[in-house]
Structures are given as structure tokens and as C-alpha cells.
CSV table of C-alpha atoms in Angstrom, one decimal:
chain,number,residue,atom,x,y,z
A,1,MET,CA,90.2,71.5,75.1
A,2,SER,CA,93.3,69.9,76.7
A,3,GLU,CA,94.9,66.8,75.3
A,4,GLU,CA,94.4,65.2,78.7
A,5,HIS,CA,90.7,65.8,78.5
A,6,GLU,CA,90.5,64.4,75.0
A,7,ASN,CA,92.4,61.2,76.0
A,8,SER,CA,90.2,60.8,79.1
A,9,GLY,CA,87.0,61.3,77.0
A,10,GLY,CA,88.2,58.8,74.5
A,11,GLU,CA,88.9,56.1,77.1
A,12,SER,CA,85.6,56.9,78.8
A,13,THR,CA,83.8,56.3,75.5
A,14,LEU,CA,85.6,53.0,75.1
A,15,THR,CA,84.7,51.9,78.6
A,16,VAL,CA,81.0,52.8,78.1
A,17,LEU,CA,80.8,51.1,74.6
A,18,LEU,CA,82.4,47.9,75.9
A,19,ALA,CA,80.1,47.8,78.9
A,20,GLY,CA,77.1,48.5,76.8
A,21,GLY,CA,77.8,45.7,74.3
A,22,VAL,CA,78.5,43.3,77.1
A,23,ASN,CA,75.3,44.2,79.0
A,24,LEU,CA,73.1,43.8,75.9
A,25,ALA,CA,74.4,40.4,75.1
A,26,ILE,CA,74.1,39.3,78.8
A,27,ALA,CA,70.6,40.7,79.0
A,28,ILE,CA,69.4,38.6,76.1
A,29,MET,CA,71.0,35.4,77.5
A,30,LYS,CA,69.6,35.9,81.0
A,31,LEU,CA,66.1,36.7,79.7
A,32,ILE,CA,66.0,33.5,77.6
A,33,ALA,CA,67.2,31.4,80.6
A,34,GLY,CA,64.8,33.2,82.9
A,35,ILE,CA,61.8,32.5,80.6
A,36,ILE,CA,62.8,28.8,80.2
A,37,THR,CA,63.4,28.1,83.9
A,38,GLY,CA,61.0,30.6,85.5
A,39,SER,CA,63.7,31.6,88.0
A,40,GLY,CA,63.0,34.9,89.7
A,41,ALA,CA,66.7,35.4,90.4
A,42,MET,CA,67.5,34.9,86.7
A,43,LEU,CA,64.7,37.3,85.6
A,44,SER,CA,66.0,39.8,88.1
A,45,GLU,CA,69.4,39.5,86.7
A,46,ALA,CA,68.0,40.0,83.2
A,47,ALA,CA,66.3,43.2,84.4
A,48,HIS,CA,69.6,44.2,86.0
A,49,SER,CA,71.4,43.8,82.6
A,50,VAL,CA,68.6,45.7,80.7
A,51,ALA,CA,69.0,48.5,83.2
A,52,ASP,CA,72.7,48.5,82.7
A,53,THR,CA,72.3,48.6,78.9
A,54,PHE,CA,70.0,51.6,79.2
A,55,THR,CA,72.5,53.2,81.5
A,56,GLU,CA,75.3,52.9,78.9
A,57,VAL,CA,73.0,54.6,76.4
A,58,LEU,CA,72.5,57.5,78.8
A,59,LEU,CA,76.3,57.7,79.5
A,60,LEU,CA,77.1,57.8,75.8
A,61,THR,CA,74.5,60.6,75.5
A,62,ALA,CA,76.3,62.3,78.4
A,63,LEU,CA,79.7,62.0,76.7
A,64,LYS,CA,78.4,63.4,73.3
A,65,ARG,CA,76.4,66.3,74.6
A,66,SER,CA,78.8,67.5,77.3
A,67,ASP,CA,81.6,68.1,74.7
A,68,ARG,CA,79.6,70.7,72.8
A,69,PRO,CA,81.4,74.1,72.7
A,70,ALA,CA,80.1,77.2,74.6
A,71,ASP,CA,77.6,79.4,72.8
A,72,ARG,CA,75.5,82.5,73.5
A,73,VAL,CA,72.9,80.6,75.5
A,74,HIS,CA,75.4,78.6,77.5
A,75,PRO,CA,78.5,80.8,77.7
A,76,PHE,CA,80.3,78.3,80.1
A,77,GLY,CA,79.7,75.4,77.8
A,78,TYR,CA,77.7,72.2,78.3
A,79,GLY,CA,80.0,70.3,80.6
A,80,LYS,CA,77.4,69.8,83.3
A,81,GLU,CA,75.2,67.8,80.8
A,82,ARG,CA,77.5,64.9,81.7
A,83,TYR,CA,76.3,65.1,85.3
A,84,PHE,CA,72.6,65.4,84.3
A,85,TRP,CA,72.6,62.3,82.0
A,86,SER,CA,74.7,60.4,84.6
A,87,LEU,CA,72.1,61.2,87.2
A,88,LEU,CA,69.4,59.8,84.9
A,89,ALA,CA,71.5,56.7,84.6
A,90,ALA,CA,71.5,56.3,88.4
A,91,VAL,CA,67.7,56.7,88.4
A,92,SER,CA,67.4,54.1,85.6
A,93,ILE,CA,69.4,51.6,87.7
A,94,PHE,CA,66.9,52.0,90.5
A,95,ALA,CA,63.7,52.3,88.5
A,96,SER,CA,64.2,49.5,85.9
A,97,GLY,CA,66.6,47.2,87.8
A,98,SER,CA,66.1,47.4,91.5
A,99,MET,CA,62.3,47.8,91.6
A,100,PHE,CA,61.8,44.8,89.2
A,101,ALA,CA,64.2,42.6,91.2
A,102,LEU,CA,62.5,43.5,94.5
A,103,TYR,CA,59.1,42.8,92.9
A,104,GLU,CA,60.2,39.4,91.5
A,105,GLY,CA,61.7,38.5,94.9
A,106,VAL,CA,58.6,39.4,96.9
A,107,SER,CA,56.3,37.6,94.4
A,108,THR,CA,58.4,34.4,94.6
A,109,LEU,CA,58.4,34.5,98.4
A,110,LEU,CA,54.7,35.0,98.5
A,111,GLY,CA,54.2,32.1,96.1
A,112,HIS,CA,52.9,34.3,93.2
A,113,GLY,CA,55.8,33.7,90.9
A,114,GLU,CA,56.0,31.5,87.8
A,115,ALA,CA,56.6,27.8,88.2
A,116,GLN,CA,60.3,27.2,88.3
A,117,SER,CA,62.6,24.4,87.1
A,118,THR,CA,66.3,23.9,87.5
A,119,SER,CA,68.3,23.8,84.3
A,120,ILE,CA,72.0,23.6,83.5
A,121,LEU,CA,71.2,26.5,81.1
A,122,SER,CA,71.0,28.8,84.1
A,123,TYR,CA,74.5,27.9,85.3
A,124,ILE,CA,76.0,28.2,81.8
A,125,VAL,CA,74.4,31.6,81.3
A,126,LEU,CA,75.6,32.8,84.7
A,127,ALA,CA,79.2,31.6,84.0
A,128,VAL,CA,79.4,33.2,80.6
A,129,ALA,CA,77.8,36.4,82.0
A,130,PHE,CA,80.5,36.5,84.7
A,131,LEU,CA,83.3,36.3,82.2
A,132,LEU,CA,81.8,39.0,80.0
A,133,GLU,CA,81.1,41.3,82.9
A,134,GLY,CA,84.6,40.7,84.2
A,135,THR,CA,86.0,41.9,80.9
A,136,SER,CA,84.0,45.2,81.2
A,137,TRP,CA,84.9,45.5,84.9
A,138,VAL,CA,88.7,45.1,84.2
A,139,GLN,CA,88.5,47.9,81.6
A,140,ALA,CA,86.7,50.2,84.1
A,141,VAL,CA,89.2,49.4,86.8
A,142,ARG,CA,92.2,50.0,84.5
A,143,GLN,CA,90.9,53.4,83.5
A,144,THR,CA,90.3,54.4,87.1
A,145,VAL,CA,93.7,53.2,88.3
A,146,ARG,CA,95.5,54.9,85.4
A,147,GLU,CA,93.7,58.2,86.0
A,148,SER,CA,94.2,58.0,89.8
A,149,LYS,CA,97.9,57.5,89.4
A,150,ALA,CA,98.1,60.4,86.9
A,151,GLU,CA,96.7,62.6,89.6
A,152,ASN,CA,98.8,61.1,92.4
A,153,ARG,CA,95.8,60.0,94.4
A,154,SER,CA,94.8,56.7,95.9
A,155,PHE,CA,92.2,54.7,94.1
A,156,TRP,CA,89.4,55.4,96.6
A,157,THR,CA,90.3,59.1,97.0
A,158,TYR,CA,90.2,59.5,93.2
A,159,LEU,CA,86.7,57.9,93.1
A,160,ARG,CA,85.5,60.2,95.9
A,161,LEU,CA,86.8,63.4,94.1
A,162,ILE,CA,86.2,62.3,90.5
A,163,ASP,CA,84.7,64.9,88.2
A,164,ASP,CA,83.9,62.4,85.4
A,165,PRO,CA,81.0,60.2,86.5
A,166,THR,CA,81.0,57.9,83.5
A,167,PRO,CA,83.9,55.5,84.5
A,168,LYS,CA,82.6,55.5,88.1
A,169,THR,CA,79.2,54.6,86.9
A,170,VAL,CA,80.5,51.7,84.8
A,171,LEU,CA,82.8,50.5,87.6
A,172,PHE,CA,80.0,50.5,90.2
A,173,GLU,CA,77.4,48.9,87.9
A,174,ASP,CA,79.9,46.2,86.8
A,175,SER,CA,80.9,45.5,90.4
A,176,ALA,CA,77.2,45.2,91.3
A,177,ALA,CA,76.7,42.9,88.3
A,178,LEU,CA,79.5,40.5,89.4
A,179,VAL,CA,78.2,40.4,92.9
A,180,GLY,CA,74.6,39.9,91.6
A,181,LEU,CA,75.7,37.0,89.4
A,182,LEU,CA,77.2,35.3,92.4
A,183,VAL,CA,74.0,35.9,94.4
A,184,ALA,CA,71.9,34.5,91.6
A,185,PHE,CA,74.1,31.5,91.3
A,186,ALA,CA,73.8,30.9,95.1
A,187,GLY,CA,70.0,31.3,95.0
A,188,ILE,CA,69.5,29.0,92.1
A,189,GLY,CA,71.9,26.4,93.6
A,190,LEU,CA,70.2,26.4,97.0
A,191,HIS,CA,66.8,26.2,95.3
A,192,GLN,CA,68.0,23.1,93.5
A,193,LEU,CA,69.5,21.5,96.7
A,194,THR,CA,66.6,22.3,99.0
A,195,GLY,CA,63.6,22.4,96.6
A,196,SER,CA,62.5,25.6,98.2
A,197,GLU,CA,61.8,28.7,96.1
A,198,VAL,CA,62.6,30.9,99.2
A,199,TRP,CA,66.2,30.9,98.2
A,200,ASP,CA,65.5,32.1,94.7
A,201,GLY,CA,63.2,34.8,96.0
A,202,ALA,CA,65.7,35.9,98.6
A,203,ALA,CA,68.4,36.1,95.9
A,204,SER,CA,66.2,38.5,93.9
A,205,ILE,CA,65.6,40.7,96.9
A,206,VAL,CA,69.4,40.9,97.6
A,207,ILE,CA,70.0,41.8,93.9
A,208,GLY,CA,67.3,44.5,94.2
A,209,LEU,CA,68.8,46.0,97.4
A,210,LEU,CA,72.3,45.9,95.8
A,211,LEU,CA,71.1,47.9,92.8
A,212,ALA,CA,69.3,50.3,95.1
A,213,CYS,CA,72.6,51.0,97.0
A,214,VAL,CA,74.5,51.5,93.7
A,215,ALA,CA,71.9,53.9,92.4
A,216,TYR,CA,72.0,55.9,95.7
A,217,LEU,CA,75.8,56.2,95.6
A,218,LEU,CA,75.9,57.3,92.0
A,219,GLY,CA,72.9,59.6,92.5
A,220,ARG,CA,74.7,61.3,95.4
A,221,THR,CA,77.8,61.8,93.4
A,222,ASN,CA,76.0,63.4,90.5
A,223,ARG,CA,73.9,65.5,92.8
A,224,GLY,CA,77.0,67.1,94.2
A,225,LEU,CA,78.4,67.8,90.8
A,226,LEU,CA,75.2,69.3,89.5
A,227,ILE,CA,74.8,71.6,92.5
A,228,GLY,CA,78.3,72.9,91.8
A,229,ARG,CA,81.1,71.2,93.7
A,230,GLN,CA,84.4,72.9,94.5
A,231,ALA,CA,87.4,71.9,92.5
A,232,ASN,CA,89.7,69.3,94.1
A,233,PRO,CA,91.7,70.7,97.1
A,234,GLU,CA,95.1,70.5,95.3
A,235,ILE,CA,93.9,72.9,92.6
A,236,VAL,CA,92.3,75.2,95.2
A,237,ARG,CA,95.6,75.4,97.2
A,238,GLY,CA,97.7,75.8,94.1
A,239,VAL,CA,95.6,78.7,92.8
A,240,ARG,CA,95.6,80.4,96.2
A,241,ASP,CA,99.4,80.0,96.6
A,242,HIS,CA,100.0,81.3,93.1
A,243,LEU,CA,97.9,84.4,93.7
A,244,SER,CA,99.4,85.0,97.1
A,245,ALA,CA,102.9,84.9,95.6
A,246,ALA,CA,102.1,87.6,93.0
A,247,PRO,CA,103.9,90.9,93.8
A,248,GLU,CA,100.9,93.0,93.0
A,249,ILE,CA,98.6,91.2,95.5
A,250,GLU,CA,98.7,91.9,99.3
A,251,ALA,CA,96.0,89.4,100.3
A,252,VAL,CA,93.7,86.8,98.7
A,253,VAL,CA,90.5,87.8,100.4
A,254,ASP,CA,88.1,85.2,98.8
A,255,LEU,CA,88.5,82.3,96.5
A,256,GLN,CA,85.7,80.3,95.0
A,257,THR,CA,86.0,77.4,92.5
A,258,MET,CA,83.4,75.3,90.8
A,259,LEU,CA,83.4,72.3,88.5
A,260,MET,CA,81.8,73.3,85.3
A,261,GLY,CA,82.3,69.9,83.7
A,262,THR,CA,85.0,67.2,83.4
A,263,ASP,CA,88.4,68.9,83.6
A,264,GLN,CA,86.7,72.3,83.6
A,265,VAL,CA,87.1,74.5,86.6
A,266,LEU,CA,85.8,78.0,87.1
A,267,VAL,CA,87.9,80.3,89.4
A,268,CYS,CA,86.4,83.4,91.0
A,269,THR,CA,88.7,85.3,93.4
A,270,ARG,CA,88.6,88.6,95.3
A,271,VAL,CA,92.0,90.0,96.0
A,272,ASP,CA,93.4,93.1,97.7
A,273,PHE,CA,95.9,94.7,95.3
A,274,ASP,CA,98.7,97.0,96.3
A,275,ASP,CA,97.2,100.5,96.6
A,276,SER,CA,100.1,102.0,94.7
A,277,LEU,CA,99.1,100.3,91.4
A,278,THR,CA,97.5,102.4,88.7
A,279,ALA,CA,94.4,101.4,86.9
A,280,GLY,CA,96.5,100.2,83.9
A,281,ASP,CA,98.8,98.2,86.2
A,282,LEU,CA,95.7,96.6,87.7
A,283,GLU,CA,94.3,95.6,84.4
A,284,ARG,CA,97.6,94.1,83.1
A,285,ALA,CA,98.0,92.2,86.4
A,286,CYS,CA,94.5,90.6,86.1
A,287,VAL,CA,95.1,89.5,82.5
A,288,ARG,CA,98.6,88.1,83.3
A,289,LEU,CA,97.4,86.2,86.4
A,290,ALA,CA,94.4,84.7,84.6
A,291,ALA,CA,96.8,83.5,81.8
A,292,GLU,CA,99.2,82.1,84.4
A,293,LEU,CA,96.5,80.2,86.2
A,294,THR,CA,95.1,78.6,83.0
A,295,GLU,CA,98.6,77.6,82.0
A,296,ALA,CA,99.7,76.2,85.4
A,297,PHE,CA,96.5,74.3,86.0
A,298,ASN,CA,95.1,72.4,82.9
A,299,ASP,CA,91.6,72.1,84.5
A,300,VAL,CA,91.2,75.8,85.0
A,301,THR,CA,89.3,77.2,82.0
A,302,GLU,CA,87.7,80.4,83.3
A,303,VAL,CA,89.2,83.0,85.7
A,304,PHE,CA,87.6,86.1,87.2
A,305,ILE,CA,89.6,88.4,89.4
A,306,GLU,CA,87.9,91.1,91.4
A,307,PRO,CA,89.9,93.8,93.3
A,308,VAL,CA,88.4,94.5,96.8
A,309,PRO,CA,89.6,96.1,100.0
A,310,ARG,CA,90.4,93.4,102.6
A,311,SER,CA,89.2,95.6,105.4
A,312,ASP,CA,85.5,95.5,104.2
A,313,PRO,CA,83.5,94.0,107.2
A,314,GLU,CA,80.6,92.6,105.1
A,315,LEU,CA,82.9,90.9,102.7
A,316,ARG,CA,85.0,89.4,105.6
A,317,ALA,CA,81.8,88.2,107.3
A,318,THR,CA,80.7,86.5,104.1
A,319,VAL,CA,84.0,84.7,103.6
A,320,LEU,CA,84.1,83.6,107.3
A,321,ALA,CA,80.6,82.3,107.1
A,322,ARG,CA,81.4,80.2,104.0
A,323,TYR,CA,84.8,78.8,105.0
A,324,GLY,CA,85.0,79.3,108.8
A,325,ASP,CA,88.4,78.7,110.4
A,326,ILE,CA,89.9,77.8,107.0
A,327,ALA,CA,89.6,81.4,105.8
A,328,GLU,CA,91.4,82.5,108.9
A,329,ARG,CA,94.3,80.1,108.2
A,330,TRP,CA,94.4,81.2,104.6
A,331,ASN,CA,94.7,84.9,105.4
A,332,GLN,CA,96.0,85.5,108.8
A,333,GLN,CA,97.0,89.0,107.6
A,334,LEU,CA,93.4,90.1,107.4
A,335,PRO,CA,92.7,92.8,109.9
A,336,GLU,CA,90.1,92.2,112.6
A,337,THR,CA,86.7,93.8,111.9
A,338,GLN,CA,86.1,96.8,114.0
């Protein structure tokens, strides 16, 4: 395992632990304030923090289980466990946070909620929670900014292509938490000013919808990673260029990559070797090229090279069906199918 991966994993663990401790403390404060005041918005925020705390437990499980070494049953390792547990975290945000907030909001609007009272305690709890959530949010932002700069990407591009869902999950849930606190503050304040519980109920519904959006975005990210997303384009281009420059290779016919976990990329390539090579030359070239790729690209952990004739019509059709015009631009030297 690379030093970069170990550093990233350590910082991810710190980010998750900090977020988990903060969310647990905030959940207790919000629950006490919600029970005392009967505020639907405050109870929704308590459910939000409980969901976030459970999310951190799932993320810690993801970090621990995904670092297990490969074995006979799972020869490519357990890297994708991080994506599975992170997907469960997204489901948790929706099931235990969003649904409860929507229920509280609708109940309040229909007049079925608990009797409410306005208390300075609500404002104090919201203010303290905002400061604590802000601390966790800053840590998540710092990690994301640092890692995006290390990969020479913009902040948003890095988030879109990230292969470690844990800091993204913490960042999104903390951002939602800060916005939710402001919404709860507005709902409680307007309820106090107008005497109408509609504002408190509306705040709960907004919090529920906010959590549903976060759960959807995180679920979509982890779904793509679980299915088997391609490595980031820079690695794909680098591997292709490296192989194309090898003296033994006449054409890179096909190149497939897949994320097997955080900082773990599987490379499968079909290449047309020089026909003058002997079987021994071919074997040595494959071993050398695999070693060069794993050394040149830290994320590449497994390389499979298959020698094929570039003129095979079925193989060509398969590649074109997968990549379309991109395959043509990659290998203009491929002969037209007869």
C-alpha cells in the first residue's frame, strides 16, 4: 500500500472521528431542546444529527474493512467495501434523517404535532451546534482542498472524480447540517414572531428535503463506484501513452480500467505486439510494462496485458461499441474492417 494511500486513509479517519464526536454531542443537545420546547424543527434537527452520527459509524466501518489485504476468496482485495458501507450511510441519511424530518413537518402543518413553546434554549443549542458543525466542516474542507491540489484538480472536479467517498460524505452532511441549522433558526424565529406553527413545520420539511438531496447525491456517487467506474482520465491517458511508446507495441487496441478501491486501479489492456517478437520477448515485455505502469502510476495496483491482432473485426467492433469515436482517435492506425 502506498504512503499516499496511508496518509489519505489516516486523514479520512480523523475527519470521520471528528464529525462523529461532534454529531453525537449535537444530537443530544438538540433532542433535549426539542423535548423541552416541542419544536418540530428542533426535533428534525435532532434526527438529522442522529442520522449523521450513525453515518460516521458506517464510514468508520468502511475505512476499517476496506483496508484488509487480498485473500483467496477476494483476490483483488476489499477496497470496494468502502463504497458499500458509504452507500449504506447515504441510505441512513435518507431513512433516519430525511423521513423523520418530513414526518415532523407534515404533522406540525396538519396540527398533529406536540404543543410548542419558544425558549432561549433553542437558540443557544442552535448556536453551539453551528460552531461545532463548523469545526467538523472546516476539517472536511481542508482535506478535500489539500487532496484536490495534490492531484492538480479544481475543488469541484476533484469531488466529481473522487474515489474515496468518506471525505465527500462528511463534507456534504456537514454542509447540509449548517444549512439545516440556519433553516431551523429561521423557522423557530418566525414561529416566535408570528405565533404560527406553520413556519416551524415548513422548516422541518425543508430540512427533510435537504437531507433527501444529500442522500441522493451520495448514493449516486457510491452507485457508480460499486458498479465499477473507470479510473480518472489522467491515469487512462497516461497508461495509454506509456504503452503506445513501448518499442515492442505497434498499437493499443483496447484499454479498460476500473477502480477497485481508494487509490486502487485495475488495468486490462489488449495490445498488438510486433510480430517479430519471440514468445520469450513477449513474456519479458509484458512483465516489464506491468512493472513500469505500477511504478509510474501509484494508483495502478494490477495490470493485465493481452496480445491480440489489431485486425480482428469482432474485437474492433467491441472496442468501437464501448468507446465510439474516442477509440478511433486513440488508434487511428487501426485498419478498417473488411
